[in-house]
XYZ file of C-alpha atoms in Angstrom:
434
model
C 15.160 2.695 -27.823
C 14.222 0.594 -30.850
C 10.990 -1.374 -31.137
C 12.910 -4.662 -30.782
C 14.636 -3.429 -27.622
C 11.300 -2.374 -26.132
C 9.724 -5.773 -26.789
C 12.720 -7.689 -25.437
C 12.725 -5.486 -22.324
C 8.986 -5.975 -21.900
C 9.178 -9.773 -22.163
C 12.105 -10.065 -19.748
C 10.453 -7.762 -17.208
C 7.016 -9.388 -17.483
C 8.357 -12.934 -17.192
C 10.449 -11.965 -14.169
C 7.189 -10.939 -12.492
C 6.000 -14.533 -12.819
C 9.150 -15.828 -11.104
C 10.182 -13.531 -8.267
C 7.170 -14.146 -5.981
C 6.912 -17.921 -6.474
C 8.623 -18.991 -3.250
C 7.064 -16.250 -1.129
C 3.604 -17.511 -2.127
C 4.388 -21.198 -2.613
C 1.880 -22.019 0.124
C -0.950 -21.324 -2.315
C 0.027 -24.484 -4.201
C 2.011 -26.609 -1.705
C 1.042 -25.654 1.840
C 1.518 -28.947 3.679
C 4.607 -30.150 1.758
C 6.314 -26.759 2.207
C 5.741 -26.814 5.954
C 7.208 -30.319 6.097
C 10.091 -29.446 3.761
C 11.148 -26.492 5.928
C 10.830 -28.657 9.058
C 8.425 -26.221 10.644
C 5.140 -26.634 12.452
C 2.030 -25.346 10.696
C 1.794 -22.568 13.290
C 5.422 -21.505 12.869
C 5.072 -21.340 9.102
C 1.852 -19.351 9.462
C 3.604 -16.901 11.773
C 6.472 -16.485 9.291
C 4.052 -15.776 6.449
C 2.295 -13.169 8.603
C 5.609 -11.403 9.286
C 6.287 -11.479 5.542
C 2.903 -9.834 4.959
C 3.523 -7.134 7.570
C 6.940 -6.244 6.106
C 5.448 -6.270 2.586
C 2.762 -3.740 3.581
C 5.408 -1.446 5.111
C 7.698 -1.756 2.075
C 4.813 -0.902 -0.237
C 4.888 2.655 1.149
C 8.692 2.866 1.156
C 9.210 1.413 -2.314
C 8.413 4.625 -4.161
C 11.387 6.309 -2.439
C 13.782 3.749 -3.946
C 12.117 3.947 -7.373
C 12.618 7.722 -7.454
C 16.328 7.562 -6.616
C 17.695 4.580 -8.515
C 17.491 3.342 -12.088
C 14.727 0.718 -12.523
C 17.080 -1.765 -14.198
C 19.454 -1.642 -11.224
C 16.687 -2.083 -8.655
C 15.082 -4.973 -10.534
C 18.427 -6.735 -10.982
C 19.296 -6.373 -7.295
C 15.808 -7.494 -6.240
C 15.901 -10.624 -8.412
C 19.410 -11.543 -7.254
C 18.512 -10.893 -3.618
C 15.363 -12.991 -3.890
C 17.332 -15.775 -5.583
C 19.825 -15.789 -2.724
C 17.002 -15.889 -0.163
C 15.358 -18.767 -2.048
C 18.539 -20.837 -2.139
C 19.157 -20.153 1.549
C 15.588 -21.168 2.404
C 16.095 -24.437 0.491
C 18.615 -25.402 3.197
C 15.702 -25.610 5.691
C 17.550 -23.222 8.043
C 15.061 -23.468 10.907
C 12.503 -20.992 12.185
C 14.705 -17.889 12.448
C 16.507 -18.594 9.182
C 13.208 -19.084 7.333
C 11.885 -15.897 8.931
C 14.949 -13.924 7.807
C 14.619 -15.310 4.259
C 10.985 -14.209 4.071
C 11.821 -10.726 5.372
C 14.451 -10.422 2.633
C 11.901 -11.584 0.047
C 9.425 -8.944 1.228
C 12.024 -6.161 1.068
C 13.283 -7.248 -2.349
C 9.867 -7.911 -3.859
C 7.719 -5.083 -2.507
C 10.369 -2.496 -1.679
C 12.710 -2.724 -4.668
C 11.164 -4.820 -7.419
C 7.507 -3.826 -7.715
C 7.754 -0.005 -7.842
C 10.766 -0.299 -10.166
C 8.846 -2.700 -12.414
C 5.940 -0.244 -12.675
C 8.370 2.488 -13.758
C 10.263 0.219 -16.129
C 7.077 -0.900 -17.875
C 5.778 2.667 -17.982
C 8.869 3.921 -19.803
C 8.348 1.422 -22.643
C 5.425 3.273 -24.200
C 3.666 6.582 -24.562
C 0.791 7.689 -22.339
C -1.708 6.268 -24.845
C -0.065 2.826 -24.605
C -0.016 2.423 -20.813
C -3.276 0.493 -20.568
C -2.151 -2.072 -23.126
C 1.312 -2.364 -21.586
C 0.048 -3.095 -18.091
C -2.705 -5.340 -19.412
C -0.161 -7.434 -21.292
C 2.085 -7.338 -18.205
C -0.588 -9.071 -16.128
C -1.289 -11.545 -18.914
C 2.382 -12.437 -19.390
C 2.917 -12.743 -15.638
C -0.087 -15.032 -15.419
C 1.061 -17.266 -18.286
C 4.607 -17.456 -16.888
C 3.323 -18.308 -13.404
C 1.056 -20.998 -14.856
C 3.828 -22.613 -16.899
C 6.344 -22.683 -14.046
C 3.578 -23.725 -11.667
C 2.706 -26.803 -13.717
C 6.411 -27.570 -14.138
C 6.797 -27.297 -10.373
C 3.865 -29.636 -9.851
C 5.571 -32.218 -12.070
C 8.823 -31.885 -10.100
C 7.037 -32.398 -6.797
C 5.009 -35.322 -8.183
C 8.142 -37.106 -9.440
C 9.978 -36.764 -6.141
C 10.108 -39.672 -3.722
C 8.510 -37.428 -1.108
C 6.580 -34.224 -1.774
C 8.666 -32.335 0.767
C 11.870 -33.266 -1.099
C 10.236 -32.110 -4.348
C 9.395 -28.752 -2.782
C 13.041 -28.245 -1.763
C 14.169 -28.846 -5.348
C 11.425 -26.537 -6.574
C 12.572 -23.719 -4.256
C 16.115 -24.206 -5.570
C 14.859 -24.026 -9.165
C 13.000 -20.777 -8.488
C 16.127 -19.365 -6.854
C 18.242 -20.197 -9.897
C 15.600 -18.697 -12.227
C 15.715 -15.465 -10.218
C 19.460 -15.237 -10.894
C 18.893 -16.016 -14.570
C 16.358 -13.198 -14.894
C 18.595 -10.860 -12.919
C 21.265 -11.411 -15.577
C 18.767 -11.057 -18.429
C 17.453 -7.814 -16.932
C 20.926 -6.340 -16.629
C 21.862 -7.358 -20.169
C 18.701 -6.628 -22.136
C 16.572 -4.054 -20.309
C 17.370 -0.568 -21.531
C 16.439 2.713 -19.868
C 14.856 5.714 -21.523
C 15.799 8.753 -19.435
C 13.291 10.975 -21.194
C 10.339 8.657 -20.584
C 11.383 8.103 -16.948
C 11.367 11.853 -16.367
C 7.865 12.094 -17.839
C 6.548 9.430 -15.449
C 7.221 11.652 -12.439
C 7.564 10.643 -8.789
C 6.478 7.277 -7.384
C 6.702 8.384 -3.751
C 3.589 9.059 -1.724
C 4.080 12.268 0.261
C 2.770 12.918 3.762
C 0.493 15.626 2.343
C -1.020 13.106 -0.103
C -1.535 10.590 2.708
C -3.222 13.210 4.892
C -5.608 14.076 2.102
C -6.264 10.394 1.579
C -7.064 9.903 5.279
C -9.776 12.577 5.035
C -11.295 11.099 1.878
C -14.173 8.722 2.645
C -13.531 6.764 -0.536
C -10.034 5.799 0.675
C -11.579 3.818 3.506
C -14.461 2.434 1.465
C -12.147 1.224 -1.311
C -9.470 -0.065 1.070
C -11.883 -1.942 3.332
C -13.700 -3.436 0.329
C -10.417 -4.763 -1.074
C -9.311 -5.977 2.375
C -12.511 -7.967 2.904
C -12.162 -9.737 -0.445
C -8.426 -10.175 0.120
C -9.312 -12.255 3.176
C -10.726 -14.821 0.761
C -7.613 -14.654 -1.429
C -5.267 -15.110 1.540
C -7.118 -18.205 2.738
C -7.270 -19.979 -0.644
C -4.061 -21.884 0.127
C -5.760 -23.504 3.122
C -8.296 -25.184 0.850
C -5.621 -27.695 -0.236
C -5.448 -29.551 3.107
C -9.244 -29.290 3.307
C -9.676 -31.082 -0.031
C -6.985 -33.657 0.671
C -7.498 -34.476 4.343
C -11.222 -33.850 4.732
C -12.714 -34.713 1.350
C -10.193 -37.363 0.327
C -8.921 -35.693 -2.845
C -5.922 -37.556 -4.301
C -2.615 -36.012 -3.202
C -1.359 -36.025 -6.795
C -4.164 -33.701 -7.861
C -3.632 -31.119 -5.128
C -0.678 -29.436 -6.844
C -2.482 -29.226 -10.188
C -5.569 -27.836 -8.460
C -3.378 -25.293 -6.671
C -1.869 -24.037 -9.929
C -5.289 -23.693 -11.562
C -6.688 -21.979 -8.478
C -3.791 -19.542 -8.109
C -2.651 -18.736 -11.638
C -5.178 -19.766 -14.285
C -7.966 -17.791 -12.653
C -5.579 -14.834 -12.358
C -5.346 -14.188 -16.086
C -8.847 -15.406 -16.980
C -11.151 -13.934 -14.332
C -9.298 -10.631 -13.809
C -9.842 -9.247 -17.330
C -13.370 -10.670 -17.317
C -14.205 -8.504 -14.305
C -13.236 -5.380 -16.194
C -15.411 -6.357 -19.153
C -18.418 -7.014 -16.898
C -18.011 -3.604 -15.241
C -17.798 -1.846 -18.599
C -20.626 -3.712 -20.309
C -23.033 -4.852 -17.577
C -22.894 -3.277 -14.103
C -21.383 0.079 -15.218
C -19.991 0.328 -11.689
C -17.161 -1.433 -9.846
C -18.873 -1.355 -6.410
C -21.993 -2.955 -7.910
C -19.961 -5.815 -9.389
C -18.030 -6.236 -6.138
C -21.291 -6.401 -4.195
C -22.446 -9.338 -6.320
C -19.046 -11.020 -5.879
C -19.444 -10.730 -2.098
C -22.965 -12.163 -2.311
C -21.616 -15.148 -4.260
C -18.697 -15.587 -1.840
C -21.081 -15.543 1.117
C -23.153 -18.285 -0.516
C -20.064 -20.447 -1.080
C -18.888 -19.992 2.524
C -22.360 -20.896 3.782
C -22.500 -24.082 1.701
C -19.034 -25.108 2.926
C -20.296 -24.682 6.497
C -23.030 -27.276 6.014
C -21.318 -29.599 3.491
C -20.351 -32.934 5.106
C -16.604 -33.582 5.069
C -16.854 -36.902 3.252
C -15.152 -38.218 0.081
C -18.552 -38.514 -1.625
C -18.707 -34.712 -1.736
C -15.131 -34.026 -2.912
C -16.142 -32.908 -6.422
C -18.815 -30.648 -4.957
C -16.165 -29.121 -2.705
C -13.799 -28.687 -5.654
C -16.512 -26.986 -7.724
C -17.342 -24.656 -4.842
C -13.692 -23.727 -4.426
C -13.316 -22.939 -8.136
C -16.510 -20.869 -8.003
C -15.040 -18.922 -5.103
C -11.831 -18.411 -7.109
C -13.931 -16.943 -9.920
C -15.482 -14.439 -7.501
C -12.140 -13.564 -5.872
C -10.109 -13.025 -9.043
C -12.917 -11.195 -10.829
C -12.920 -8.797 -7.876
C -9.127 -8.403 -7.890
C -9.325 -7.059 -11.421
C -11.526 -4.097 -10.446
C -10.535 -3.209 -6.862
C -9.020 0.136 -7.725
C -11.128 0.980 -10.752
C -13.388 2.711 -8.217
C -10.685 5.389 -7.788
C -11.331 6.703 -11.280
C -15.045 5.979 -11.159
C -15.649 8.271 -8.176
C -13.502 10.954 -9.830
C -10.800 11.348 -7.199
C -8.544 14.202 -8.426
C -5.366 13.011 -10.140
C -3.143 14.878 -7.676
C -4.735 12.911 -4.815
C -4.873 9.459 -6.397
C -1.354 8.461 -5.346
C -2.179 8.940 -1.675
C -5.600 7.296 -1.962
C -4.239 4.252 -3.804
C -1.257 4.007 -1.444
C -3.286 4.110 1.766
C -6.107 1.974 0.354
C -3.545 -0.623 -0.769
C -2.007 -0.694 2.686
C -5.455 -1.355 4.160
C -6.250 -3.916 1.447
C -3.216 -6.106 2.075
C -3.443 -6.106 5.882
C -4.866 -9.674 5.977
C -1.434 -10.945 4.900
C -0.078 -9.609 8.193
C -2.340 -11.648 10.482
C -4.544 -14.133 8.635
C -1.924 -16.846 7.825
C -1.019 -17.086 11.503
C -4.697 -17.136 12.472
C -5.558 -19.787 9.874
C -2.703 -21.987 11.077
C -4.140 -21.808 14.589
C -7.665 -22.554 13.355
C -6.889 -25.635 11.273
C -3.777 -26.844 13.092
C -1.516 -29.465 11.525
C -3.461 -30.711 8.489
C -1.653 -34.056 8.578
C -2.587 -34.830 12.180
C -5.479 -37.103 13.200
C -7.759 -35.448 14.060
C -6.403 -32.490 12.119
C -8.598 -29.815 13.699
C -7.548 -28.616 17.174
C -10.406 -27.873 19.525
C -9.033 -24.491 20.593
C -8.899 -23.140 17.045
C -12.343 -24.189 15.864
C -11.058 -25.719 12.623
C -12.592 -25.071 9.245
C -15.929 -24.184 10.836
C -14.326 -21.084 12.326
C -12.625 -20.300 9.014
C -15.865 -20.381 7.036
C -17.808 -18.442 9.684
C -15.081 -15.796 9.450
C -15.274 -15.729 5.641
C -19.069 -15.533 5.739
C -18.829 -12.539 8.072
C -16.270 -10.860 5.764
C -18.550 -11.380 2.761
C -21.563 -9.890 4.521
C -19.481 -6.898 5.595
C -18.363 -6.601 1.979
C -21.976 -6.389 0.825
C -22.539 -3.619 3.374
C -19.417 -1.601 2.442
C -20.011 -1.814 -1.327
C -23.609 -0.700 -0.747
C -22.327 2.275 1.262
C -19.900 3.111 -1.547
C -22.686 3.064 -4.136
C -24.911 5.266 -1.997
C -22.102 7.710 -1.208
C -21.420 8.094 -4.913
C -25.135 8.623 -5.629
C -25.298 11.346 -2.950
C -22.246 13.068 -4.405
C -23.779 13.109 -7.862
C -27.141 14.309 -6.527
C -25.502 17.197 -4.649
C -23.907 18.615 -7.754
C -25.533 21.785 -9.032
C -27.635 21.270 -12.115
C -25.948 22.507 -15.276
C -27.047 25.963 -16.358
C -29.175 25.695 -19.482
C -27.877 27.472 -22.538
C -29.742 30.699 -23.379
C -32.248 30.326 -26.215
C -31.015 31.426 -29.572
C -32.753 34.427 -31.078
C -33.538 33.959 -34.732
C -31.874 36.529 -36.918
C -34.191 39.133 -38.474
C -34.124 39.762 -42.160
């Protein structure tokens, strides 16, 4: 494969990563308008998103099986085309069961076929010494692509007569783009059989999972990521809070959503890695400070009056929370290497820890929908759910647990290092006699 072919393949693959998940996670930018556009209640949409999350977690474990048996280009093409079809079907507002089916298809295509194949396809584009740069640029390109299409989507929704109508057109656009990138992938992405063979298996075996279950760091890493992921999952629910409680202009909500979801992704993530390398020298230590900051933000939101006079304070707090969340996302799994988990066990540890980490997607959207109710209703907060007070009490509890778990991780690592036998000193050298 020539250098030009590698770069073209890399750009097509990386940009597709900024497209394929747009509709599945559109709630992070347009929660209320999407619910209205699909003609669903807030609770029904929350339930659908939770089912999507549950299927995604399951497919994460199964995806390696597909990646080991089929060519990455084929899997990525099928996944993009399948997601495009699901997007266009969803744009018809097919009702609860139709929307549920579309989201299940998106989870299977995205997590089962696309993601493990993308990891292999990117890996085959460079030597072992180039993997860090390749995946770093992958995240950067995905982030830039998501930001560009996100701002374009915001403009489409803003120009529409009704936001819900704009969201329908936006879902159609994302569906068409998926088909475009499916064609580009099939035409321009080339496979390197030799490099694919060197990458080895993507599947996580039962033996690896069993070893991971018995490793204390699997649970410490997975639970740490899960607790911070609770904050990430709930970020989309800050949009109705800003608009309906603090009086933020509806036209700004989409722009704020793009900044919150995508800009912080490619700015704060790399920054977290730099801070670990240069300042804390430890991922759990950085994560502990991120949980402390997140707890402070949740606490302030609990006592901040829901009045328009405080809308810019609320916006600043939300952006500060985004900084903490996305800085953490950049170093979740750096702990795997830091605690020196053997390479032959890392696949199982990362696989099981990832399954634990993403569990909030399987229940939290449904729970949040029950807590805050229909954000357009007056009053918007149902008594039985507890409203945003319950949400921020929950987040405060997750942050405090995060401080505890990261402290336990740091202490466990210190005990492991202390239990190592001291290195045997080298015998003194005897000076040679004349």
